[in-house]
Amino acid sequence: MVEGKNQWKAWIYLLPCLILLLIFTVYPIINTVRMAFLNGYNGMMAVGGEKFSFGVKNFVDVITYKEFLTCLKNTMLLCVITVPVSTLLALLIAVCLNSIKPLNRLLQTIYFIPYVTNSIAIGMVFAAMFNIVGSFFGTPNEIVTTAGIINNIIEAFGGTKVNWINAGSTYAANMTVMVIYIVWNALPFKILILLGGLQSVNKQYYDAAKIDGTSRSRTFWRITVPLLSPMIAYVIITGFIGGFKEYSSIIGIFGETLGPASAPYSLNTMVGYIYRSLSLGNEGKASAAAIILFGIILVVTLIQLYVQKKRVHY
Amino acid sequence: MKLKLEGITKVFASRRQKGKEVTAVNNFTYEFPDGQLVGLLGPSGCGKSTTLYMICGLQKPTKGKIFFGDDDVTELTPENRGVGLVFQNYALYPHMSVKQNIMFPLENLKGADKLNKDEMLKRAYDAAKLVQIDDLMDRKPSELSGGQQQRVAIARALVKMPRVLLLDEPLSNLDARLRLQTREEIKRIQRETGITTVFVTHDQDEAMSISDQIVVMKRALVQQIGKPQDVYDNPANLFVAKFLGVPPINVFKGEVKNNKLYIDGKEIMPFKGVEKSYEDSVVTLKEKINYFIENARDVEKEKYAAAAQSGDTTGLDEFEDSIFLELLDQQKKLNAAIEAKVYNVYVGIRPEGFILDDNGNFPLELDKVEVMGRDISLICKSPAAQSPTVRAIISSDFKISEDTKEVKFNLKPHKVFVFNGETEERIIG
């Protein structure tokens, strides 16, 4: 505890950080709430001296708008599918990595690469891999040169090409690509956390289990998973939060159309909607959508914390 | 169930230097008697825990065989050996209740041994009752005291009725009072179950008080095996004498001349047979050196043999080959001593071996008097002593005045041990 006399010193040390936080975090949050509750708020008109009435019209507009509901559905779907899949995969890979002695470091590094790679760049690579015609447009007269590597592999095994992301592709195909991309991109962070957790587990638990003749699968489910449960909970919560904020991956794969050329914006997400509203000058709607997104994340996280209290051990 | 070790040896790759090896346990042969409690005792790094891990199967001996009864279990995995191990920090699963922890080994049983839920519960409660924790069954380990956790760990080890029970430093995580209580408890549990039990400790007090047999180890080698009292009364070498006994034995530098033992120039007692003993030592030391060379790795055999032949130790590493260098050094000094007929010995005198006597022939400068109630400790000084103080324990019936400067003692002959000054082996007079 700082003595009263010296408190001003502490404040001076904190000042640079506090100023930055006030300007770039606290003020924007307050302003977002303000804009959300001013009916039909528009930045340009506000500068022009226009006054807006107080109300919940922005929220009503957002919720009843069809495109927003598409965004909500996409976001939810991505979260619900990718978080469990990526967590399970990450757990599996982390356990495998932890039990390998040679090349352990090298493999850890390799698995971590996606985390430090630009997600737009990865998205473009994915787009190329899942391509069907070697072009983004797929217009009838375009010269078809080569298909993406995924379709090449499918054909090599005697399958037929799938239109994953090009014009005319189905929603299910689009989603599949998105899920694969997001899971792959989410793995490194999760592996890192879970591997750290595994390495801090006391080896004697495994020795004890070995002496008691515990089978490998039982050791995994009855000892490893419960001991890792705090890390697993953390990874799931941050996974959901990240999932709700998904946007750049869609840009990466589909470009600015946020969907195949035949169905633009069909894969838009909540953040994408907020971003588009902003660029169209609908700051009020964007703010309302941001607050709705915040509310959803808050509720989901609270539910998870509640479950965690019951399920996560010690 | 008898437990027999036949020449087990464990060699690890050295962490300090690549390609080098460190012997953790060297040629350990012993038959642990059926239904007894045996303490493996030694300072840290002496190989006692490695021995325990080899018995339970978590580590594989480099050489040698392990038998449970007549079964050779050397190649068996831990779960097929039927051992119960209590870890030093108990290794209780923190997310399971006491009951689940104890039942966990039973749930792993397969095939004909498989138990139904009721049988498991009954066995778990039986084990819990034995260690008196049956009222704590629904708690988590974090809600238990250290002593209670220890009992849970023992119950978990006992519940599958192991052939051999192993305890790794069972008392080291408990406070002093609990330690006394728990060691009685371990003894009681061992008696009641009659399971052959091996425990590892670095605390001689612990080992002496509850073991039926103790095995004293130092630097991978077994120094002495026997009943605690026998080992205490008849230490095989200076290390064992120093390691056992609280307060520790007093060690003096002395000399044997003309069949008499001298400390600090004063004649203490007659002592015969030192010449013969020194000559015997030459033979045993030679054997030790040969054994060491024989058991060295092929790449090093020649190097060691050459060094033993010529006495030239330039090619040896001070750290890696320290044991061998020490042996050579002992050999050199031993031969020199025999040639010069100078027998510098170590004399160990137990604190209880002093008899206060005004006409005694062993005077010591008195430093201070510690009154313990039951008896008195006289803290003395002697230039010949290895440690700064010499402790003599005498009955509190004696009254020592404050200003006494010197006390004179006679010695109880069976509390005085003489050790070879070079090899530190006991010389029986």
XYZ file of C-alpha atoms in Angstrom:
743
model
C 0.000 0.000 0.000
C 1.365 3.364 -1.014
C 1.563 5.950 1.748
C -0.734 8.949 1.151
C 2.201 11.310 0.804
C 3.652 9.466 -2.140
C 0.469 8.650 -4.003
C 1.005 11.352 -6.605
C 4.169 9.545 -7.684
C 2.194 6.410 -8.415
C -0.301 8.415 -10.425
C 2.461 9.989 -12.488
C 3.821 6.567 -13.353
C 0.369 5.453 -14.407
C -0.462 8.624 -16.332
C 0.819 7.766 -19.835
C -1.033 4.503 -19.801
C -4.188 6.048 -18.352
C -4.283 8.793 -20.980
C -3.972 6.281 -23.797
C -6.637 4.069 -22.248
C -9.017 6.989 -21.814
C -8.603 8.150 -25.412
C -8.598 4.817 -27.179
C -10.664 2.551 -24.955
C -12.900 4.300 -22.476
C -14.099 7.148 -24.663
C -14.900 4.916 -27.682
C -16.913 2.552 -25.486
C -18.973 5.388 -24.012
C -19.409 6.962 -27.428
C -20.521 3.639 -28.919
C -23.263 3.339 -26.330
C -24.300 6.949 -26.976
C -24.465 6.465 -30.743
C -26.374 3.220 -30.391
C -29.189 4.946 -28.539
C -29.502 7.951 -30.868
C -32.116 7.032 -33.499
C -30.612 6.843 -37.009
C -27.326 8.407 -35.938
C -25.044 9.367 -38.815
C -21.601 10.871 -38.286
C -21.657 13.222 -41.265
C -25.103 14.541 -40.395
C -24.036 14.974 -36.780
C -21.148 17.158 -37.931
C -23.651 19.117 -39.993
C -25.513 20.015 -36.812
C -28.320 17.500 -37.086
C -29.911 16.482 -33.779
C -30.982 12.891 -33.151
C -33.698 11.750 -30.802
C -32.967 9.270 -28.063
C -34.409 5.757 -28.519
C -33.924 2.113 -29.502
C -34.718 2.463 -33.193
C -31.165 1.389 -34.184
C -31.585 -1.878 -32.327
C -34.978 -2.561 -33.862
C -33.596 -1.805 -37.323
C -30.640 -4.082 -36.843
C -32.594 -7.015 -35.493
C -35.293 -6.891 -38.153
C -32.824 -6.492 -40.994
C -32.453 -9.714 -42.980
C -28.734 -9.314 -43.685
C -28.045 -8.985 -39.988
C -29.829 -12.261 -39.308
C -27.670 -13.948 -41.957
C -24.593 -12.566 -40.239
C -25.833 -13.790 -36.868
C -26.517 -17.254 -38.265
C -23.078 -17.469 -39.937
C -21.293 -16.332 -36.811
C -23.170 -18.734 -34.562
C -22.662 -21.643 -36.928
C -18.925 -20.995 -37.227
C -18.562 -20.761 -33.451
C -20.556 -23.863 -32.670
C -18.695 -25.982 -35.207
C -15.139 -24.685 -35.049
C -14.629 -24.297 -31.299
C -15.292 -27.925 -30.284
C -13.527 -29.322 -33.339
C -10.430 -27.187 -32.935
C -10.277 -27.773 -29.173
C -10.459 -31.542 -29.566
C -7.902 -31.550 -32.346
C -5.604 -29.262 -30.386
C -5.869 -31.534 -27.351
C -5.020 -34.554 -29.450
C -2.053 -32.879 -31.104
C -0.808 -31.438 -27.817
C -0.884 -34.859 -26.153
C 0.930 -36.400 -29.120
C 3.516 -33.619 -29.203
C 4.058 -33.983 -25.484
C 4.829 -37.666 -25.783
C 7.306 -37.296 -28.636
C 10.908 -36.799 -27.573
C 12.883 -36.308 -30.799
C 12.030 -33.288 -32.959
C 9.687 -32.044 -30.231
C 10.941 -28.455 -30.491
C 10.902 -28.425 -34.278
C 7.351 -29.779 -34.384
C 6.198 -27.245 -31.821
C 7.589 -24.487 -34.005
C 5.939 -25.887 -37.117
C 2.592 -26.111 -35.379
C 2.963 -22.547 -34.228
C 3.605 -21.066 -37.677
C -0.057 -20.397 -38.583
C -0.308 -18.200 -35.493
C 2.321 -15.781 -36.707
C 1.199 -15.776 -40.343
C -1.053 -13.067 -41.721
C -4.601 -14.416 -41.845
C -5.417 -12.625 -45.119
C -2.410 -14.266 -46.736
C -3.413 -17.654 -45.378
C -6.951 -17.031 -46.634
C -5.693 -16.350 -50.124
C -3.643 -19.537 -50.063
C -6.708 -21.447 -48.930
C -8.723 -19.836 -51.696
C -6.147 -21.028 -54.213
C -6.135 -24.517 -52.705
C -9.917 -24.888 -52.792
C -10.274 -23.313 -56.197
C -12.086 -25.291 -58.861
C -11.060 -23.520 -62.043
C -7.859 -21.796 -61.184
C -9.657 -18.480 -61.419
C -11.836 -16.489 -59.105
C -14.530 -15.539 -61.592
C -15.785 -18.729 -63.144
C -17.503 -16.924 -66.020
C -18.524 -19.211 -68.888
C -15.968 -17.893 -71.375
C -13.034 -17.860 -69.036
C -10.234 -20.252 -69.903
C -10.094 -23.072 -67.360
C -6.446 -23.810 -66.691
C -6.009 -25.780 -63.520
C -7.991 -26.665 -60.464
C -6.857 -26.045 -56.864
C -4.810 -28.691 -55.126
C -7.746 -29.982 -53.048
C -9.768 -30.751 -56.151
C -6.699 -32.273 -57.766
C -6.350 -34.602 -54.814
C -10.047 -35.470 -54.892
C -9.757 -36.319 -58.574
C -6.591 -38.322 -58.035
C -8.587 -40.538 -55.682
C -11.304 -40.907 -58.289
C -13.751 -38.354 -56.925
C -15.410 -35.534 -58.782
C -14.420 -31.918 -58.420
C -16.348 -29.893 -55.865
C -17.155 -26.263 -56.349
C -15.958 -25.035 -52.967
C -15.843 -21.288 -53.232
C -16.310 -20.187 -56.803
C -19.441 -18.710 -58.334
C -22.361 -21.086 -58.001
C -20.938 -22.946 -55.027
C -23.330 -24.035 -52.305
C -23.548 -22.545 -48.836
C -22.552 -25.895 -47.311
C -19.385 -26.027 -49.430
C -18.523 -22.453 -48.480
C -19.045 -23.221 -44.825
C -16.894 -26.346 -45.026
C -13.985 -24.320 -46.348
C -14.516 -21.657 -43.696
C -14.604 -24.257 -40.927
C -11.432 -25.954 -42.151
C -9.683 -22.633 -42.426
C -10.759 -21.351 -39.016
C -9.985 -24.627 -37.239
C -6.550 -24.750 -38.817
C -5.900 -21.139 -37.931
C -7.107 -21.568 -34.345
C -5.005 -24.661 -33.619
C -1.601 -23.133 -32.813
C -2.738 -20.969 -29.928
C -4.759 -23.783 -28.424
C -1.947 -26.297 -28.848
C 0.446 -23.879 -27.208
C -1.784 -23.385 -24.170
C -2.646 -27.073 -23.793
C 0.956 -28.167 -24.278
C 2.013 -25.738 -21.579
C -0.651 -27.239 -19.340
C 0.464 -30.776 -20.105
C 4.070 -29.978 -19.365
C 3.151 -28.600 -15.967
C 1.258 -31.756 -14.976
C 3.249 -33.631 -12.363
C 4.773 -36.726 -13.988
C 4.109 -38.694 -10.795
C 0.381 -38.823 -11.593
C 1.285 -40.821 -14.678
C 3.711 -43.004 -12.757
C 0.990 -43.668 -10.197
C -1.462 -44.507 -12.967
C 1.082 -46.785 -14.595
C 1.636 -48.742 -11.386
C -2.113 -49.121 -11.028
C -2.277 -50.550 -14.537
C -4.396 -47.786 -15.996
C -5.000 -48.125 -19.723
C -3.888 -45.300 -21.995
C -7.365 -44.116 -22.856
C -8.446 -44.192 -19.224
C -5.347 -42.251 -18.212
C -6.239 -39.678 -20.840
C -9.897 -39.253 -19.908
C -9.648 -39.723 -16.145
C -6.351 -37.968 -15.433
C -5.060 -35.837 -18.293
C -8.322 -34.173 -19.267
C -9.444 -33.303 -15.705
C -5.998 -31.960 -14.839
C -6.053 -29.890 -18.018
C -9.609 -28.695 -17.477
C -8.656 -25.122 -16.487
C -6.679 -24.739 -19.714
C -9.391 -26.408 -21.755
C -11.970 -24.002 -20.312
C -9.733 -21.046 -21.094
C -9.187 -22.228 -24.653
C -12.919 -22.745 -25.202
C -13.884 -19.321 -23.850
C -11.260 -17.473 -25.868
C -12.218 -19.655 -28.843
C -15.819 -18.532 -28.650
C -14.854 -14.896 -28.256
C -12.535 -15.188 -31.237
C -15.238 -16.995 -33.189
C -17.750 -14.224 -32.597
C -15.237 -11.743 -33.921
C -14.523 -13.772 -37.079
C -14.180 -11.535 -40.120
C -10.707 -11.358 -41.633
C -10.780 -15.052 -42.563
C -13.805 -14.484 -44.790
C -12.138 -11.529 -46.458
C -9.071 -13.701 -46.923
C -10.939 -16.436 -48.736
C -13.755 -14.643 -50.513
C -12.359 -11.154 -50.845
C -14.527 -8.099 -50.371
C -17.609 -9.843 -51.693
C -17.783 -11.866 -48.466
C -19.204 -14.810 -50.352
C -18.968 -16.505 -53.740
C -19.449 -14.168 -56.676
C -22.920 -15.596 -57.255
C -24.055 -14.852 -53.689
C -22.188 -11.843 -52.285
C -22.382 -11.217 -48.535
C -23.858 -14.667 -47.973
C -21.017 -15.468 -45.554
C -20.912 -12.132 -43.801
C -20.463 -12.171 -40.023
C -21.401 -9.869 -37.162
C -18.135 -7.950 -37.301
C -18.460 -7.791 -41.073
C -21.930 -6.284 -40.672
C -20.632 -3.701 -38.198
C -17.790 -2.813 -40.520
C -20.093 -2.450 -43.536
C -22.591 -0.320 -41.624
C -19.759 1.969 -40.617
C -18.530 2.340 -44.169
C -22.088 3.112 -45.305
C -22.325 5.890 -42.710
C -24.757 4.066 -40.425
C -22.787 4.630 -37.218
C -25.922 4.237 -35.138
C -26.709 0.792 -36.541
C -23.063 -0.256 -36.308
C -22.959 0.748 -32.646
C -26.188 -1.076 -31.907
C -24.861 -4.214 -33.612
C -21.605 -3.931 -31.670
C -23.528 -3.770 -28.404
C -25.641 -6.767 -29.407
C -22.446 -8.674 -30.208
C -21.014 -7.636 -26.850
C -24.180 -8.854 -25.159
C -24.008 -12.236 -26.893
C -20.347 -12.730 -26.012
C -21.077 -11.705 -22.424
C -23.955 -14.151 -22.063
C -22.032 -17.038 -23.653
C -19.004 -16.349 -21.465
C -21.127 -16.166 -18.321
C -22.744 -19.482 -19.181
C -19.307 -20.980 -19.701
C -18.003 -19.610 -16.436
C -21.004 -21.106 -14.695
C -20.395 -24.496 -16.300
C -16.705 -24.179 -15.544
C -17.438 -23.761 -11.858
C -19.218 -27.093 -11.863
C -17.014 -29.004 -14.260
C -13.503 -27.636 -13.949
C -11.630 -29.332 -11.183
C -9.612 -27.795 -8.413
C 6.375 -62.550 -0.276
C 10.167 -62.603 -0.411
C 11.746 -59.948 -2.540
C 15.124 -60.763 -4.005
C 17.530 -58.485 -5.811
C 20.327 -60.177 -7.697
C 23.182 -57.890 -8.603
C 20.979 -55.120 -9.882
C 22.842 -52.225 -11.419
C 21.491 -49.040 -12.939
C 23.594 -46.885 -15.209
C 22.354 -43.535 -16.472
C 23.807 -41.404 -19.220
C 25.607 -38.498 -17.601
C 23.836 -35.183 -17.840
C 27.039 -33.320 -17.317
C 29.055 -34.764 -20.151
C 27.891 -36.445 -23.306
C 28.892 -40.063 -23.729
C 29.746 -40.474 -20.061
C 27.796 -42.636 -17.688
C 26.828 -42.446 -14.066
C 26.179 -45.536 -11.994
C 23.224 -44.932 -9.698
C 23.041 -48.395 -8.184
C 25.995 -50.748 -8.269
C 25.546 -54.498 -7.949
C 22.876 -54.578 -5.253
C 22.211 -58.104 -4.014
C 19.868 -58.748 -1.126
C 16.945 -60.895 -0.145
C 14.303 -58.795 1.561
C 12.759 -61.071 4.198
C 9.086 -61.960 3.877
C 6.655 -59.724 5.712
C 9.255 -57.357 7.074
C 9.776 -53.638 6.873
C 13.098 -52.768 5.278
C 14.490 -49.249 5.186
C 16.796 -48.120 2.378
C 18.888 -45.448 3.995
C 21.455 -43.078 2.609
C 22.240 -39.473 1.743
C 20.647 -37.954 -1.337
C 22.012 -39.298 -4.599
C 23.089 -42.627 -3.106
C 20.772 -44.645 -5.351
C 18.112 -45.617 -2.838
C 15.197 -44.120 -4.777
C 16.492 -45.604 -8.019
C 16.508 -48.994 -6.303
C 12.901 -48.471 -5.245
C 11.868 -47.467 -8.768
C 13.543 -50.557 -10.158
C 11.663 -52.752 -7.696
C 8.354 -51.219 -8.740
C 9.236 -51.340 -12.432
C 9.187 -47.666 -13.332
C 12.872 -48.029 -14.137
C 14.625 -50.984 -15.665
C 17.865 -52.298 -14.205
C 20.821 -52.167 -16.572
C 22.008 -55.462 -15.123
C 20.721 -57.974 -12.614
C 17.428 -59.624 -11.764
C 14.517 -58.951 -9.444
C 12.418 -61.742 -7.955
C 9.105 -61.571 -6.110
C 8.984 -64.926 -4.378
C 10.104 -67.279 -7.127
C 8.805 -65.133 -9.995
C 11.363 -63.272 -12.034
C 9.698 -59.870 -12.482
C 12.666 -58.077 -14.047
C 10.984 -57.802 -17.437
C 7.464 -57.161 -16.140
C 5.774 -53.784 -16.385
C 4.763 -52.116 -13.112
C 1.087 -53.080 -13.332
C 1.962 -56.753 -13.759
C 4.225 -56.874 -10.734
C 1.578 -56.313 -8.098
C 3.318 -53.504 -6.282
C 1.860 -50.598 -4.374
C 3.904 -47.417 -4.402
C 3.408 -44.402 -2.156
C 5.035 -41.379 -3.739
C 6.995 -38.810 -1.822
C 4.419 -36.108 -2.526
C 1.638 -38.726 -2.551
C 0.534 -38.029 -6.173
C -3.138 -38.106 -5.201
C -5.330 -37.145 -8.131
C -6.485 -33.653 -7.131
C -9.765 -33.811 -9.045
C -10.994 -37.008 -7.413
C -12.428 -37.475 -3.955
C -10.641 -39.662 -1.444
C -13.013 -42.492 -2.269
C -12.414 -42.164 -6.011
C -8.677 -42.003 -5.430
C -8.683 -45.220 -3.429
C -11.022 -46.983 -5.857
C -9.076 -45.912 -8.933
C -6.649 -48.875 -8.947
C -9.575 -51.290 -8.530
C -11.431 -49.823 -11.488
C -8.448 -50.709 -13.655
C -8.683 -54.416 -12.920
C -9.551 -56.488 -15.959
C -10.795 -59.945 -16.780
C -11.176 -62.404 -13.930
C -10.067 -59.861 -11.333
C -12.785 -57.402 -12.285
C -14.870 -56.334 -9.307
C -18.392 -55.042 -9.185
C -19.197 -51.684 -7.693
C -20.139 -53.052 -4.244
C -16.980 -55.109 -3.909
C -14.893 -52.122 -4.921
C -16.574 -49.938 -2.350
C -16.093 -52.563 0.306
C -12.403 -52.973 -0.499
C -11.949 -49.191 -0.561
C -13.631 -48.824 2.830
C -11.578 -51.682 4.268
C -8.371 -49.985 3.145
C -9.610 -46.635 4.441
C -10.472 -48.140 7.815
C -7.023 -49.662 8.067
C -5.453 -46.212 7.767
C -8.314 -44.591 9.716
C -9.622 -42.199 7.100
C -13.021 -43.813 6.500
C -14.761 -40.625 7.679
C -13.001 -38.497 5.049
C -14.061 -40.457 1.979
C -15.947 -37.644 0.236
C -13.313 -34.958 0.624
C -10.922 -33.769 -2.047
C -7.183 -34.175 -1.394
C -6.792 -30.398 -1.155
C -9.115 -30.434 1.868
C -6.887 -32.827 3.789
C -3.852 -32.258 5.974
C -0.486 -33.655 4.940
C -0.824 -36.604 7.277
C -4.285 -37.447 5.982
C -3.101 -37.223 2.379
C -0.333 -39.627 3.270
C -2.877 -42.097 4.645
C -4.968 -41.830 1.515
C -1.872 -42.551 -0.546
C -1.141 -45.614 1.570
C -4.748 -46.782 1.298
C -4.592 -46.374 -2.476
C -1.411 -48.447 -2.590
C -2.876 -51.149 -0.337
C -6.330 -51.462 -1.852
C -5.315 -53.809 -4.661
C -3.504 -56.027 -2.132
C 0.003 -55.686 -3.552
C 2.663 -58.337 -3.092
C 5.163 -55.659 -2.131
C 4.517 -52.209 -0.715
C 6.997 -49.470 -1.540
C 7.219 -46.098 0.181
C 9.326 -43.276 -1.225
C 10.431 -40.906 1.547
C 7.058 -41.375 3.241
C 7.570 -38.885 6.035
C 9.575 -36.120 4.419
C 6.559 -33.909 3.722
C 5.198 -34.006 7.265
C 5.982 -31.758 10.198
C 8.038 -33.106 13.074
C 5.173 -34.098 15.369
C 3.151 -35.754 12.636
C 6.252 -37.564 11.509
C 6.605 -39.355 14.843
C 2.947 -40.305 14.813
C 2.927 -41.419 11.185
C 5.942 -43.631 11.472
C 4.250 -45.593 14.247
C 1.248 -45.784 11.973
C 3.250 -47.140 9.047
C 4.736 -49.773 11.316
C 1.276 -50.748 12.566
C -0.198 -50.956 9.069
C 2.749 -53.024 7.898
C 2.345 -55.415 10.856
C -1.398 -55.752 10.343
C -1.166 -56.454 6.636
C 2.047 -58.469 6.784
C 3.050 -57.129 3.371
C 6.767 -57.067 2.601
C 7.500 -53.360 2.677
C 10.460 -51.347 1.446
C 10.821 -47.697 2.236
C 13.359 -45.111 1.290
C 14.593 -42.422 3.606
C 17.549 -40.180 4.230
C 16.573 -39.785 7.884
C 18.441 -42.348 9.967
C 16.151 -41.764 12.947
C 13.147 -42.747 10.859
C 14.878 -45.813 9.465
C 16.168 -46.975 12.848
C 12.856 -46.587 14.598
C 10.550 -48.585 12.354
C 12.651 -50.882 10.183
C 13.147 -54.558 10.809
C 16.210 -54.361 8.586
C 18.115 -51.416 7.211
C 20.241 -51.148 4.108
C 22.744 -48.310 4.261
C 23.836 -47.008 0.863
C 26.412 -44.508 -0.280
C 27.289 -43.484 -3.812
C 25.473 -46.393 -5.494
C 27.043 -48.998 -3.233
C 25.477 -50.903 -0.374
C 27.582 -50.223 2.709
C 25.935 -52.443 5.255
C 22.762 -54.448 5.795
C 21.373 -55.599 9.093
C 19.031 -55.047 12.006
C 19.091 -51.377 12.972
C 20.605 -52.067 16.392
C 23.271 -54.378 14.949
C 24.301 -51.829 12.359
C 24.414 -49.142 15.026
C 26.490 -51.301 17.363
C 28.754 -52.685 14.671
C 29.234 -50.200 11.849
C 31.189 -51.642 8.943
C 32.924 -48.392 8.124
C 33.272 -44.773 9.139
C 30.462 -43.634 6.839
C 27.913 -45.957 8.439
C 29.107 -45.008 11.924
C 28.699 -41.317 11.121
C 25.384 -41.737 9.346
C 23.619 -43.587 12.148
C 22.997 -42.126 15.555
C 21.623 -38.892 16.958
C 23.519 -37.026 18.264
C 26.163 -38.183 15.780
C 29.228 -40.131 16.696
C 32.365 -38.195 17.710
C 35.245 -38.854 15.350
C 38.851 -38.330 16.396
C 42.106 -38.730 14.563
C 44.208 -41.249 16.402
C 47.126 -43.542 16.044
C 47.847 -47.138 16.927
C 51.360 -47.772 18.193
C 52.688 -50.875 19.911
C 49.188 -52.327 20.209
C 47.918 -49.210 21.977
C 45.437 -46.639 20.769
C 46.426 -42.985 21.108
C 44.306 -39.899 20.641
C 46.024 -36.530 20.743
C 49.147 -38.227 22.043
C 47.374 -39.783 25.007
C 47.093 -43.497 25.459
C 43.433 -44.440 25.503
C 43.188 -48.194 25.472
C 45.032 -51.302 24.315
C 44.321 -52.150 20.691
C 45.620 -55.209 18.868
C 45.570 -56.417 15.312
C 45.987 -53.190 13.382
C 48.905 -54.497 11.275
C 47.011 -57.551 10.161
C 43.960 -55.472 9.388
C 45.967 -53.058 7.234
C 47.432 -55.941 5.302
C 43.960 -57.433 4.796
C 42.797 -54.052 3.559
C 45.406 -54.125 0.807
C 43.809 -57.293 -0.511
C 40.220 -56.080 -0.295
C 41.142 -52.755 -1.856
C 42.874 -54.557 -4.701
C 39.708 -56.604 -5.195
C 37.606 -53.443 -5.223
C 39.807 -51.831 -7.836
C 39.714 -54.938 -10.009
C 35.938 -55.122 -9.654
C 35.677 -51.504 -10.684
C 37.812 -52.073 -13.774
C 35.889 -55.231 -14.685
C 32.582 -53.412 -14.514
C 33.723 -50.322 -16.358
C 32.583 -49.804 -19.905
C 34.795 -51.376 -22.545
C 36.068 -48.030 -23.780
C 37.283 -47.151 -20.312
C 38.531 -50.517 -19.103
C 41.949 -50.099 -20.630
C 42.353 -46.588 -19.334
C 41.496 -47.669 -15.799
C 43.655 -50.781 -15.966
C 46.638 -48.734 -17.159
C 46.138 -46.196 -14.398
C 45.892 -48.957 -11.786
C 49.076 -50.544 -13.137
C 51.249 -47.457 -13.339
C 49.609 -45.216 -10.757
C 49.620 -42.470 -13.375
C 46.215 -40.754 -13.250
C 46.710 -37.974 -15.781
C 44.177 -39.386 -18.244
C 41.325 -39.494 -15.726
C 38.691 -36.870 -15.134
C 38.533 -35.436 -11.661
C 34.750 -35.496 -11.537
C 33.671 -38.407 -13.729
C 36.253 -40.844 -12.393
C 36.262 -39.589 -8.828
C 35.440 -42.943 -7.262
C 38.241 -44.702 -9.093
C 40.718 -41.922 -8.330
C 39.788 -42.180 -4.683
C 40.415 -45.906 -4.677
C 43.849 -45.454 -6.258
C 44.660 -42.731 -3.794
C 43.643 -44.974 -0.891
C 45.807 -47.754 -2.264
C 48.838 -45.486 -2.475
C 48.383 -44.172 1.047
C 47.649 -47.608 2.448
C 50.873 -49.020 1.054
C 52.812 -46.035 2.336
C 51.304 -46.493 5.808
C 52.228 -50.168 5.921
C 55.748 -49.422 4.749
C 56.267 -46.691 7.339
C 54.431 -48.736 9.987
C 52.443 -45.635 10.897
C 48.847 -46.494 11.550
C 46.802 -43.318 11.554
C 43.261 -44.319 12.324
C 39.899 -42.721 12.888
C 38.377 -43.341 16.271
C 34.607 -43.077 16.575
C 33.167 -42.723 20.050
C 29.409 -42.702 20.524
C 28.202 -39.861 22.773
C 26.881 -42.422 25.245
C 30.272 -44.156 25.363
C 31.840 -41.761 27.839
C 32.064 -42.492 31.569
C 32.851 -39.496 33.712
C 35.747 -40.451 35.977
C 38.191 -38.169 37.764
C 40.876 -40.779 37.221
C 39.937 -41.305 33.576
C 42.621 -41.446 30.916
C 40.826 -39.386 28.304
C 40.735 -35.694 29.267
C 38.766 -33.161 27.210
C 38.455 -29.397 27.471
C 34.891 -28.597 28.589
C 33.123 -25.915 26.579
C 29.587 -25.943 27.954
C 27.013 -28.125 29.603
C 23.579 -28.776 28.103
C 21.033 -30.069 30.565
C 18.404 -32.197 28.852
C 16.532 -33.335 31.970
C 16.999 -37.064 31.627
C 20.694 -36.670 30.946
C 23.425 -34.115 30.491
C 25.359 -33.310 27.343
C 28.922 -32.213 27.908
C 30.072 -30.191 24.931
C 33.843 -30.509 24.813
C 36.672 -29.526 22.535
C 39.588 -31.532 21.289
C 42.245 -30.673 18.719
C 42.087 -34.252 17.489
C 38.335 -34.204 16.845
C 37.047 -33.948 13.274
C 34.194 -31.648 14.232
C 34.559 -28.477 16.301
C 32.769 -29.979 19.277
C 32.673 -33.335 20.986
C 29.480 -34.369 22.672
C 29.403 -36.719 25.629
C 26.097 -37.757 27.148
C 26.132 -38.727 30.801
C 23.508 -39.383 33.417
C 22.043 -36.307 35.083
C 23.010 -37.796 38.421
C 26.420 -36.253 37.893
C 26.786 -32.665 38.956
C 29.204 -30.547 36.966
C 30.107 -27.175 38.425
C 30.040 -24.149 36.152
C 33.717 -23.358 36.307
C 34.993 -26.825 35.407
C 37.600 -26.428 32.679
C 38.504 -30.001 31.980
C 36.653 -33.285 32.326
C 38.180 -36.731 32.391
C 36.528 -39.793 30.917
C 36.895 -43.500 30.711
C 35.439 -45.084 27.600
C 33.023 -47.979 27.179
C 34.988 -50.293 24.865
C 31.927 -51.417 22.867
C 31.077 -47.788 22.048
C 34.511 -47.098 20.585
C 35.137 -47.996 16.955
C 38.473 -47.815 15.200
C 38.607 -47.275 11.443
C 41.407 -47.630 8.944
C 42.774 -44.149 8.338
C 42.943 -44.637 4.566
C 40.090 -46.931 3.563
C 37.852 -45.947 6.482
C 36.936 -49.602 6.972
C 36.319 -50.795 10.503
C 39.250 -52.445 12.301
C 38.096 -55.012 14.813
C 40.629 -54.960 17.641
